[in-house]
CSV table of C-alpha atoms and ligand atoms in Angstrom, one decimal:
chain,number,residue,atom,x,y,z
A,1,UNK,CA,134.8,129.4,83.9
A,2,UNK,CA,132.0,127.5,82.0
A,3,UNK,CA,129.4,125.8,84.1
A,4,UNK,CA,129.6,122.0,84.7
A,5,UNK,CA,125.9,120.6,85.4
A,6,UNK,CA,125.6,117.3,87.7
A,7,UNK,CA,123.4,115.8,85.4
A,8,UNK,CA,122.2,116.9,82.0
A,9,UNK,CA,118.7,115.1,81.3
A,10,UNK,CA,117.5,115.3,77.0
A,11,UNK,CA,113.6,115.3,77.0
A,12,UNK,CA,110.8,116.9,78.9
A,13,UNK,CA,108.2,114.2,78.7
A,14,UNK,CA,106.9,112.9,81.8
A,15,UNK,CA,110.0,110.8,82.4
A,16,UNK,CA,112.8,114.0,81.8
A,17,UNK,CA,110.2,116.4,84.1
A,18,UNK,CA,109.6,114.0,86.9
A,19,UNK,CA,113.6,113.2,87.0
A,20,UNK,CA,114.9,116.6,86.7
A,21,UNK,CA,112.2,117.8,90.1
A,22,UNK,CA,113.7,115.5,91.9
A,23,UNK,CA,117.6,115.7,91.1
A,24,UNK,CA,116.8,119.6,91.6
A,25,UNK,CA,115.7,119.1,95.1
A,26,UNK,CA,118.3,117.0,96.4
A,27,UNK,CA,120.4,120.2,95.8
A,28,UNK,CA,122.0,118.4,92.1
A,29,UNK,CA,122.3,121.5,89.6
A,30,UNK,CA,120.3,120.0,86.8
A,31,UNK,CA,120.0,120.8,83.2
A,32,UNK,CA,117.0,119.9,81.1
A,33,UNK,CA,116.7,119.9,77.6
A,34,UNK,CA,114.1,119.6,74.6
A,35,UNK,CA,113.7,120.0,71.4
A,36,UNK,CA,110.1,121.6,71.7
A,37,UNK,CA,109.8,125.0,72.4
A,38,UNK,CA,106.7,125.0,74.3
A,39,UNK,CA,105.8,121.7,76.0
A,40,UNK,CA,102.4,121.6,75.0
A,41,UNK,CA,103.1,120.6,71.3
A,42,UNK,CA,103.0,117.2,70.2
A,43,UNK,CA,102.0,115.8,73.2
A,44,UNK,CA,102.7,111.7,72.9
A,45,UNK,CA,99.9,110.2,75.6
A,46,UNK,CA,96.1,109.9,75.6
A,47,UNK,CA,97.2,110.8,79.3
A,48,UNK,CA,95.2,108.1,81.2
A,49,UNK,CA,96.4,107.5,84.7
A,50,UNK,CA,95.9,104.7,86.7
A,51,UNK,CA,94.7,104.5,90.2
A,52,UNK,CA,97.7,103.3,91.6
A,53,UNK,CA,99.9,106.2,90.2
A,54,UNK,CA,97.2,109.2,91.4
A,55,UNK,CA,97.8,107.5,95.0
A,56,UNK,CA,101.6,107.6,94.5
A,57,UNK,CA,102.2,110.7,93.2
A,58,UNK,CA,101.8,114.5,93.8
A,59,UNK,CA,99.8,115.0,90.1
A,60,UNK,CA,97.8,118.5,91.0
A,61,UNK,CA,94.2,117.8,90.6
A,62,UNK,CA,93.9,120.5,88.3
A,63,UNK,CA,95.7,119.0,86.0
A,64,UNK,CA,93.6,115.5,85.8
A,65,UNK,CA,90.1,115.2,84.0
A,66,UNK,CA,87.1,114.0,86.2
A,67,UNK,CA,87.4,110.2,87.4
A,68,UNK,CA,86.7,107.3,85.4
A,69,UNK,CA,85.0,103.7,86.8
A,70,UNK,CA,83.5,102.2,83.1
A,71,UNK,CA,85.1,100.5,81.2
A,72,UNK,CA,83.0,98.8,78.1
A,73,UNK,CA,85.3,96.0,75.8
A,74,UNK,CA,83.7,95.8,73.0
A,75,UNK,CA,84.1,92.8,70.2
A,76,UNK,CA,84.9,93.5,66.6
A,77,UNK,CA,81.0,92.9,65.9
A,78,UNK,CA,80.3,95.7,68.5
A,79,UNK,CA,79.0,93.4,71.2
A,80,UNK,CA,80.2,95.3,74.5
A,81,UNK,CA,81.1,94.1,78.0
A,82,UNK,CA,80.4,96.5,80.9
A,83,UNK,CA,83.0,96.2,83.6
A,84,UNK,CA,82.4,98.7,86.5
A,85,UNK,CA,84.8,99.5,89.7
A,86,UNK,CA,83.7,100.2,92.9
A,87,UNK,CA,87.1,102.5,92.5
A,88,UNK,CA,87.8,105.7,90.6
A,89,UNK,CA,90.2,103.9,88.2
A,90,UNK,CA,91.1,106.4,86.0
A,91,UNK,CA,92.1,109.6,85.1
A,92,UNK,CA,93.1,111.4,82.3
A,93,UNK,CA,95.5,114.2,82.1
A,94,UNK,CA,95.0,117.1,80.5
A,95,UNK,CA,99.3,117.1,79.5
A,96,UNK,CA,100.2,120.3,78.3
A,97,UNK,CA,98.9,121.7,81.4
A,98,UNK,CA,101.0,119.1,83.7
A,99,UNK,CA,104.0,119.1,82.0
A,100,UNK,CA,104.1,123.4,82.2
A,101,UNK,CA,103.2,122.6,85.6
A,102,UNK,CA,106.0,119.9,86.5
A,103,UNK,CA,108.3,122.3,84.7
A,104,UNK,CA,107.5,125.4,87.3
A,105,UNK,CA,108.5,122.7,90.0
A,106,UNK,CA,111.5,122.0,87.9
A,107,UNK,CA,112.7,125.4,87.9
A,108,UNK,CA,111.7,126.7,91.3
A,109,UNK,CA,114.1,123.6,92.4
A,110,UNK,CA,116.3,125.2,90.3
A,111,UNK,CA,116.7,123.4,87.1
A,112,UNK,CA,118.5,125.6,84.1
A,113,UNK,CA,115.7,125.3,81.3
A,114,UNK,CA,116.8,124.9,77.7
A,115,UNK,CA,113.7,124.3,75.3
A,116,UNK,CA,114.4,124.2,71.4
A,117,UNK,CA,117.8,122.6,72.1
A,118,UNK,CA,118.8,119.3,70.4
A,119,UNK,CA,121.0,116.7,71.7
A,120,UNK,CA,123.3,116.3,68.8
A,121,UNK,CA,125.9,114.1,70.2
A,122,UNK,CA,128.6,113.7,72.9
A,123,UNK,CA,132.2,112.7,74.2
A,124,UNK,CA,133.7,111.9,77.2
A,125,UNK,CA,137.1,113.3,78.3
A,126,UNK,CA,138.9,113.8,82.2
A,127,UNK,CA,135.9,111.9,83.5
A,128,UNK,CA,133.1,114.5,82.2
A,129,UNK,CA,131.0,114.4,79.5
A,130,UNK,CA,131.1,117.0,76.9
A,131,UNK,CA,127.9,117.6,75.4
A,132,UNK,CA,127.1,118.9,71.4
A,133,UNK,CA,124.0,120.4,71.5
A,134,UNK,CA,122.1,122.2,68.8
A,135,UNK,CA,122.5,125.5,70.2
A,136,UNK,CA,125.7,125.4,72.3
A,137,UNK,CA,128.2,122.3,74.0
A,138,UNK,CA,127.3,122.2,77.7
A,139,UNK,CA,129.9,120.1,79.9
A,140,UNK,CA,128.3,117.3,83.1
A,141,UNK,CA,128.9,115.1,85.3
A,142,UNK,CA,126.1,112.4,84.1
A,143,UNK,CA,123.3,112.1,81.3
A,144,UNK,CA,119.8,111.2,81.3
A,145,UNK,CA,118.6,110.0,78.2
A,146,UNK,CA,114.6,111.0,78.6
A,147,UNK,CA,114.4,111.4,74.7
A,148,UNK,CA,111.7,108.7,73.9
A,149,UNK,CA,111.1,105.6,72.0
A,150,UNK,CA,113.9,105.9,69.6
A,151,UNK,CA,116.4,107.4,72.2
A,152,UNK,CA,119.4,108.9,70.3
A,153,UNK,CA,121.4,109.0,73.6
A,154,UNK,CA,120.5,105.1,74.0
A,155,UNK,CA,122.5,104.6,70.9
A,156,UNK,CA,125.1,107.1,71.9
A,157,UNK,CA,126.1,105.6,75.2
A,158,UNK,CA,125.9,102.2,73.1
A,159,UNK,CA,122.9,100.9,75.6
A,160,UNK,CA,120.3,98.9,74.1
A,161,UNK,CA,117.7,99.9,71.9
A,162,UNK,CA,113.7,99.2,71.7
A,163,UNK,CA,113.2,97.1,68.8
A,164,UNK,CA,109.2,96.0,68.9
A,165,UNK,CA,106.7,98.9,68.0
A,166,UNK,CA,103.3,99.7,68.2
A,167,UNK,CA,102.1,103.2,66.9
A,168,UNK,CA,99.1,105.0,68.1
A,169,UNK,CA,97.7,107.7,66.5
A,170,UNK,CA,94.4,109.9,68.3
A,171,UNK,CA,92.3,113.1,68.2
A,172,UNK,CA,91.2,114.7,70.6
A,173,UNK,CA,87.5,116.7,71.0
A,174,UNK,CA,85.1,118.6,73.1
A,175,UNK,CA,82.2,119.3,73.0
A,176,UNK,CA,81.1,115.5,72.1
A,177,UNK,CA,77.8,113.9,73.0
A,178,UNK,CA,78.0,110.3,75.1
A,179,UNK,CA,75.5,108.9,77.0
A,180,UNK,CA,75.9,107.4,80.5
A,181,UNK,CA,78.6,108.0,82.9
A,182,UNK,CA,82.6,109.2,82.1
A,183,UNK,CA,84.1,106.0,80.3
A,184,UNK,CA,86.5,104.0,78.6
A,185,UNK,CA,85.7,101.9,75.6
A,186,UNK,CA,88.0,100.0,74.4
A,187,UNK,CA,87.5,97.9,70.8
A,188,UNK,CA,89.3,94.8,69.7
A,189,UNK,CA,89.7,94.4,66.1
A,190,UNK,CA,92.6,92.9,64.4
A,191,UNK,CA,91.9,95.6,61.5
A,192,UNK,CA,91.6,98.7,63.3
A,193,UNK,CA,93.9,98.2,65.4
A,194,UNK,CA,96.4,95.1,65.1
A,195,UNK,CA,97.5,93.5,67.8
A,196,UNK,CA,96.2,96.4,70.5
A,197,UNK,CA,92.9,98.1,70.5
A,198,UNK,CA,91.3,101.5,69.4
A,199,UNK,CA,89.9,103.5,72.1
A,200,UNK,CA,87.4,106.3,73.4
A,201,UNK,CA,88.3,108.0,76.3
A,202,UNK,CA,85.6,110.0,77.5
A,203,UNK,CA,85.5,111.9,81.3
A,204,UNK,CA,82.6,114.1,80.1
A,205,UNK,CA,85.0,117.2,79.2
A,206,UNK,CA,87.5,115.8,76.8
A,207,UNK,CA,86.8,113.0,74.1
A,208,UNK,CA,90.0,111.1,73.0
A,209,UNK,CA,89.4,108.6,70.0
A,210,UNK,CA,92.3,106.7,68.8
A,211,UNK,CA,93.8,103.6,67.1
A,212,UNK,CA,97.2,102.0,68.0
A,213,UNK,CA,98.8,99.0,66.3
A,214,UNK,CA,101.8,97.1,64.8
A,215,UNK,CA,103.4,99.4,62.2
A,216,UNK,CA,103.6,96.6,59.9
A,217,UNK,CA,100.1,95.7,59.8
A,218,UNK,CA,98.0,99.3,59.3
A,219,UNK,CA,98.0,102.3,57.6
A,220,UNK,CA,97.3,104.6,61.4
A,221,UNK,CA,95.7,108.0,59.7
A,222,UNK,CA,93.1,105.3,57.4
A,223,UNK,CA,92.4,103.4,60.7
A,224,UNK,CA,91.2,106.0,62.8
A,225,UNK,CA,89.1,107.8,59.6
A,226,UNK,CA,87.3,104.3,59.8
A,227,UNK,CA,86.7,103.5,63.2
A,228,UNK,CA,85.4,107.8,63.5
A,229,UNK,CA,82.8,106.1,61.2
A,230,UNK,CA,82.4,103.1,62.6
A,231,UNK,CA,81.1,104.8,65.8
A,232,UNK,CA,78.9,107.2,64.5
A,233,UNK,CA,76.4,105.4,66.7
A,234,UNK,CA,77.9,105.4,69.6
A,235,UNK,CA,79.4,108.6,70.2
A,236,UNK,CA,78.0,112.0,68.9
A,237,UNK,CA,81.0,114.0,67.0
A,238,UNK,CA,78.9,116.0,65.1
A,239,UNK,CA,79.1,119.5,67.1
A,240,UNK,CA,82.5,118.4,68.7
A,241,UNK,CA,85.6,120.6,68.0
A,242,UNK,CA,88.8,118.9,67.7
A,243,UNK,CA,91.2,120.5,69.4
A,244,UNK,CA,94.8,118.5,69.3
A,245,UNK,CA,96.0,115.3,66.9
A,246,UNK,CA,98.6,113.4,69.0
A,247,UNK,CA,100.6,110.6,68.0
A,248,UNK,CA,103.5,108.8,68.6
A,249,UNK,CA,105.4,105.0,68.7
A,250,UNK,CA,105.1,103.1,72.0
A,251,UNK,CA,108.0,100.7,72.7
A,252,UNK,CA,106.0,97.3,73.8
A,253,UNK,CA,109.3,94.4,73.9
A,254,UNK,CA,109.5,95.7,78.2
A,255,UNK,CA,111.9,97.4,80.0
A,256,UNK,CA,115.6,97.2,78.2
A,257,UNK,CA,118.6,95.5,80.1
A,258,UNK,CA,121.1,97.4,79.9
A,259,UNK,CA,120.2,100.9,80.6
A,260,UNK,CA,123.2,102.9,83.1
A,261,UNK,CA,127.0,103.2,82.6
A,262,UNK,CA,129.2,105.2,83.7
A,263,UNK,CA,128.5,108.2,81.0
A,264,UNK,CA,124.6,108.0,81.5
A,265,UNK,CA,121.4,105.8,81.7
A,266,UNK,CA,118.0,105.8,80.2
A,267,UNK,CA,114.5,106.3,81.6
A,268,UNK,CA,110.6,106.6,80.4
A,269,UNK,CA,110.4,105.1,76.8
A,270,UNK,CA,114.0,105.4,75.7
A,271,UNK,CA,114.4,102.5,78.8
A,272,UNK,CA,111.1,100.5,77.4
A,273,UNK,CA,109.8,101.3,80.5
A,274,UNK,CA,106.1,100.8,79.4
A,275,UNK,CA,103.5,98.0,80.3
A,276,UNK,CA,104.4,95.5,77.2
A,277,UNK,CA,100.0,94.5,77.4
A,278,UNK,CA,98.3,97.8,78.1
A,279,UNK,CA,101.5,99.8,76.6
A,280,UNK,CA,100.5,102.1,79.5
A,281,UNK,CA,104.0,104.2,79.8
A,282,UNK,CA,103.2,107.1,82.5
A,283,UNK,CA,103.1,104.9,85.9
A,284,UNK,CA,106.9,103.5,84.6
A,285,UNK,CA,107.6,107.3,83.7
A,286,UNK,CA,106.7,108.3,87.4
A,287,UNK,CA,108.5,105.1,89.0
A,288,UNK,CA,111.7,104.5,86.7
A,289,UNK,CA,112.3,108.0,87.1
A,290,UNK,CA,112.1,108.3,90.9
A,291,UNK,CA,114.4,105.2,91.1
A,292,UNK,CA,116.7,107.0,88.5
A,293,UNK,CA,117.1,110.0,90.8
A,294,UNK,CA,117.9,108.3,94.0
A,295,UNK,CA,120.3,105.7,92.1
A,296,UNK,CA,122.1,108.6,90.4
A,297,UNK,CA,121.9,111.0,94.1
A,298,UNK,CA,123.9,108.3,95.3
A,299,UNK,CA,126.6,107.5,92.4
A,300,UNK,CA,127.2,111.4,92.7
A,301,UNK,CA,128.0,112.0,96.0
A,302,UNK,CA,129.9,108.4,96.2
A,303,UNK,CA,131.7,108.3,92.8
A,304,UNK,CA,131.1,104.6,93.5
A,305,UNK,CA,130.5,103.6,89.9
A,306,UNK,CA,129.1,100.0,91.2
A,307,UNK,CA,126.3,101.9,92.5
A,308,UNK,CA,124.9,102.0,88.9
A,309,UNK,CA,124.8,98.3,88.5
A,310,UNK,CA,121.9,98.3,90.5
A,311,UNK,CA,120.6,100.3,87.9
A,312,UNK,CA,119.5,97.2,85.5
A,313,UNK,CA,116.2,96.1,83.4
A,314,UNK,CA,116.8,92.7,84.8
A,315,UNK,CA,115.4,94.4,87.8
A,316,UNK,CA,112.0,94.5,86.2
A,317,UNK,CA,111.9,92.1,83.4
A,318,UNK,CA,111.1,89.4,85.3
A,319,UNK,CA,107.7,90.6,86.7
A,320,UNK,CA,106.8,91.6,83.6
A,321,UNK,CA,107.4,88.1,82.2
A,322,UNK,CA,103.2,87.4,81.9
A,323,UNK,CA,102.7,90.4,80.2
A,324,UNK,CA,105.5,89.5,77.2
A,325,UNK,CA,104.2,86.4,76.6
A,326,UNK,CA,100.2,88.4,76.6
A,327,UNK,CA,101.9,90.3,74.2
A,328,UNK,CA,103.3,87.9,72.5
A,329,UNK,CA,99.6,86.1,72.1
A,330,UNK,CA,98.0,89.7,71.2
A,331,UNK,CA,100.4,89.9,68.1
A,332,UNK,CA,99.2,86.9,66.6
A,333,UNK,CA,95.3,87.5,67.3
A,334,UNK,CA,94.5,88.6,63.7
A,335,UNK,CA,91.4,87.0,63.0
A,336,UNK,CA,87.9,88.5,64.0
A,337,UNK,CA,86.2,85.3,64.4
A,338,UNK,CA,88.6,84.5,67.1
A,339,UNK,CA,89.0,87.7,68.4
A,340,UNK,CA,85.0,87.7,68.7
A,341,UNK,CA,85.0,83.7,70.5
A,342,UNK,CA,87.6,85.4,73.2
A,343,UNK,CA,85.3,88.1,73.9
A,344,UNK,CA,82.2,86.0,74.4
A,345,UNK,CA,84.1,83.7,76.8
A,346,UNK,CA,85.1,87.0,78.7
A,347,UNK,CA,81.3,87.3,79.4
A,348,UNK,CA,81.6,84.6,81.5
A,349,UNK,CA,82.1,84.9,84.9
A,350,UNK,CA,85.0,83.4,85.0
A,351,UNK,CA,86.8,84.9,82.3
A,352,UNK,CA,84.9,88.5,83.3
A,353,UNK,CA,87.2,88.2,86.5
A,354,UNK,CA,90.0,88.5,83.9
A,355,UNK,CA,89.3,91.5,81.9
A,356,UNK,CA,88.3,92.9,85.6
A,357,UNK,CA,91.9,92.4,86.8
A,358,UNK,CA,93.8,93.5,83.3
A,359,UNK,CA,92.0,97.0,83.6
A,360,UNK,CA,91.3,97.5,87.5
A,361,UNK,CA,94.5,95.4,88.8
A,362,UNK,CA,96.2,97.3,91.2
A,363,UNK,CA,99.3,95.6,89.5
A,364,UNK,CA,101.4,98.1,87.1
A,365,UNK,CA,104.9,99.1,87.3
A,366,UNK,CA,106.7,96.9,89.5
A,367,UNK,CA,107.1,98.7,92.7
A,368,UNK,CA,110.6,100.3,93.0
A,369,UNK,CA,110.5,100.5,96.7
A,370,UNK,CA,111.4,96.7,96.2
A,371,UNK,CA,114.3,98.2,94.2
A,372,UNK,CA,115.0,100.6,96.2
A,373,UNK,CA,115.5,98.1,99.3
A,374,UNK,CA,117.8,96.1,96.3
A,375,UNK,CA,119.5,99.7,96.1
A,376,UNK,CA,120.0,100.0,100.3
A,377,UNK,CA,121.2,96.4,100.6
A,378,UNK,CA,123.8,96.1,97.6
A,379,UNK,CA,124.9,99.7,98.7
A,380,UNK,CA,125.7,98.1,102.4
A,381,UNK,CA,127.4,95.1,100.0
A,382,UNK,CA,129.1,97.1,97.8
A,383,UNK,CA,130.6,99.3,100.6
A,384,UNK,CA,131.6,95.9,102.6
A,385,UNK,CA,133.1,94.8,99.5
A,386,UNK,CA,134.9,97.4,97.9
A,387,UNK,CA,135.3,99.9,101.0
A,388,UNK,CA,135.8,98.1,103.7
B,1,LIG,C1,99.2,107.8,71.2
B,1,LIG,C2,99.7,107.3,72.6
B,1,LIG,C3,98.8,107.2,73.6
B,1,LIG,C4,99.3,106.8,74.9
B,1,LIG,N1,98.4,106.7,75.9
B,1,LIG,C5,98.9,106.4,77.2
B,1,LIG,C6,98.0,106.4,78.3
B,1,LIG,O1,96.8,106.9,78.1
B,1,LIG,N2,98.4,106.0,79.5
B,1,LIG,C7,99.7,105.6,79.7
B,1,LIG,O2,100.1,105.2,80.8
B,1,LIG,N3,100.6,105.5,78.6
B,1,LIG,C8,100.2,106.0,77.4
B,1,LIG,N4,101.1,106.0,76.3
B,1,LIG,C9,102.5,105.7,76.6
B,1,LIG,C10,103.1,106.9,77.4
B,1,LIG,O3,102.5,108.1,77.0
B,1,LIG,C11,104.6,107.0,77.2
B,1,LIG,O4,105.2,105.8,77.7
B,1,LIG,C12,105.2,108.2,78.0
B,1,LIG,O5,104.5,109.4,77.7
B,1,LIG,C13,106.6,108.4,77.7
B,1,LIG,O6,107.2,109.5,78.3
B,1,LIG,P1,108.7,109.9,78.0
B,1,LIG,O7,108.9,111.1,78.9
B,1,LIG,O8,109.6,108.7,78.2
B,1,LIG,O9,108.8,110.2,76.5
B,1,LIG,P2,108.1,111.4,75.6
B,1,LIG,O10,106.9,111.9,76.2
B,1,LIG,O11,108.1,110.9,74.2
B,1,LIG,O12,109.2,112.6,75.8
B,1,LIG,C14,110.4,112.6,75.1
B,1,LIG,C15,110.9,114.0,75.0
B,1,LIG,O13,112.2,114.0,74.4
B,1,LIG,C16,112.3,115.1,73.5
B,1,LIG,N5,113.4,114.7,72.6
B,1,LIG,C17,113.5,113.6,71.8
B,1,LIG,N6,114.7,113.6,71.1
B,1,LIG,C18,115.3,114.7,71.5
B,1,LIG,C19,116.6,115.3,71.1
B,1,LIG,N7,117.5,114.7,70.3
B,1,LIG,N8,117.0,116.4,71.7
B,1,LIG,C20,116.2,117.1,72.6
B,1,LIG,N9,115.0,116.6,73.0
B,1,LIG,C21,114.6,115.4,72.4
B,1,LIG,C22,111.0,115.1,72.8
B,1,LIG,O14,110.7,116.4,72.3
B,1,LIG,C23,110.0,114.8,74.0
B,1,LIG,O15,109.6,116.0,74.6
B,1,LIG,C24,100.7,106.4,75.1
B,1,LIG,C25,101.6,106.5,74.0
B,1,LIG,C26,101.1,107.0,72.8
B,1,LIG,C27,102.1,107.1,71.6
């Protein structure tokens, strides 16, 4: 008889990996599938984790560059502003290696593995799904769409869609020369990099150097030849080896609304689950998915479909309610003169406490423990309700 899985999940990015560990070990027979045949290629992240998520989560040491406390902001004239943490604040991770490594975990839970498989599409008959992949039609109990930005399953289970872009394009070096201690620099200029920032991530072993932006407003490859030259005095390329080119689109309108039925839900970026002012996606990854597993655990072993309702964007959206409307004031910010009058007020103290808190705030994804206690208390609701 062919297999039925629990839970199918499409994409091994952070969010499919992290999901499919912890389905595994609640005893769930998981299936995992990617397009990629090796994880390590075309790797979508600079990789920078936050404090908040190295405390959270088990992310093997080995797999994380040294720590990060500078950050320098500088203005589209080059004027920089030094902000230091008492705190290691940052991290970044060196991907290829974590993902191979989240996908031992995955199968010593006991995950079945299927890499350079497509989702193609899928139907739903006797209460299962049947799934059309490129290589074979799998049957499961529930789907986890972990396929990215521009989710295919999203559309297929007719859930909603991202719909506001920024790209980011980056190389990545060794080997370059930086003076001073492991840093972040992070530039603001409306033509580099409209409407979000190009960046230099540097822990001393690994140099990343990107631009991100609206899609409508730069050409990415163009950008990031011209702000490689526009640092030439800042940061030493000339006997660095590039070693990767990463790209990718980073869904910045916040976490979707409607993200579960009764087929499947969404998680990582095909759930918008990514900070809509620092676009930082792997904290949500790590949290979204965690709250996916338990939420998906439970609808399992109940069958009570009204478990999934709890399952909603409207969760998050409204905490994230500041950073829209930041985002919405970073879009229009397309002059440089202004640009350059925001960053000298940020030199004040005052305003310095500001930039302090958008990079060092302890504040990222909202906390799903909150959600998870929403979870525990609508569970003993539903129950009283519906099962009495
Ligand atoms: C250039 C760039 C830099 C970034 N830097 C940072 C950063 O430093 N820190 C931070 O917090 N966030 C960063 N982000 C955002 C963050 O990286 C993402 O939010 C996060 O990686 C999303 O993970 P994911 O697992 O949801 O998606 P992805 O990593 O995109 O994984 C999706 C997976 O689905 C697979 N897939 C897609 N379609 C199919 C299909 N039809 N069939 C089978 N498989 C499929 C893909 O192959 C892929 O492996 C960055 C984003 C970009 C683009």
């Amino acid at each position: 008889m062919r297999t039925c899985y629990d839970v199918t999940i499409i994409g091994a990015g952070l969010a499919g990996l992290q999901c499919a560990r912890l389905l595994a070990r609640q005893g769930l027979n998981v299936l995992l599938v990617d397009r990629k045949n090796t994880l390590r290629q075309k790797i979508h992240t600079t990789g920078i984790f936050v404090r908040r998520t190295l405390v959270d989560f088990d992310i093997p040491d080995d797999c994380l560059g040294p720590a990060i406390r500078h950050v320098s902001l500088y203005s589209p004239a080059q004027r920089p502003l030094e902000l230091v943490s008492q705190h290691d604040e940052f991290r970044v991770g060196r991907m290829g290696q974590l993902y191979e490594r989240y996908l031992q975990q995955c199968l010593h839970a006991g995950v079945h593995w299927l890499p350079q498989t497509s989702y193609v599409s899928h139907s739903v008959a006797n209460g299962k799904v049947e799934l059309q992949l490129s290589s074979r039609s799998v049957t499961t109990r529930y789907l986890i769409g972990a396929d990215g930005a521009r989710s295919r399953v999203a559309r297929d289970l007719k859930l909603d869609l991202n719909r506001e872009f920024i790209v980011g394009v980056e190389s990545v070096f060794q080997g370059t020369v930086l003076d001073g201690p492991p840093r972040l620099l992070c530039f603001l200029d409306p033509k580099l990099a409209p409407g979000y920032i190009a960046w230099i991530a540097h822990d001393g072993e690994e140099t990343h150097l990107g631009v991100g932006g609206y899609p409508s407003l730069f050409e990415p490859t163009a950008a990031l030849n011209d702000f490689r030259s526009r640092v030439e005095g800042i940061i030493d390329l000339r006997n660095a080896k590039q070693i990767e080119a990463r790209a990718g689109l980073i869904p910045v309108g916040g976490v979707l609304r409607n993200i579960a039925n009764s087929t499947g839900l969404l998680i990582g970026d095909a759930a918008g689950a990514v900070s809509p002012l620092t676009a930082g996606g792997l904290d949500p990854c790590m949290r979204l998915s965690a709250f996916a597993a338990s939420v998906v655990t439970e609808y399992l072993s109940t069958g009570h479909v009204e478990v999934l309702q709890v399952y909603s964007g409207e969760l998050f959206r409204s905490r994230f309610a500041s950073r829209l409307w930041a985002r919405r004031i970073a879009a229009t910010l397309r002059q440089r003169q202004l640009l350059e009058v925001g960053c000298a007020l940020l030199r004040l103290p005052v305003f310095s406490r500001l930039a302090h808190h958008v990079f060092f705030g302890r504040g990222s994804f909202p906390d799903v423990t909150d959600s998870l206690s929403t979870l525990q208390h609508s569970k003993g609701e539903l129950c009283r309700q519906h099962f009495p």
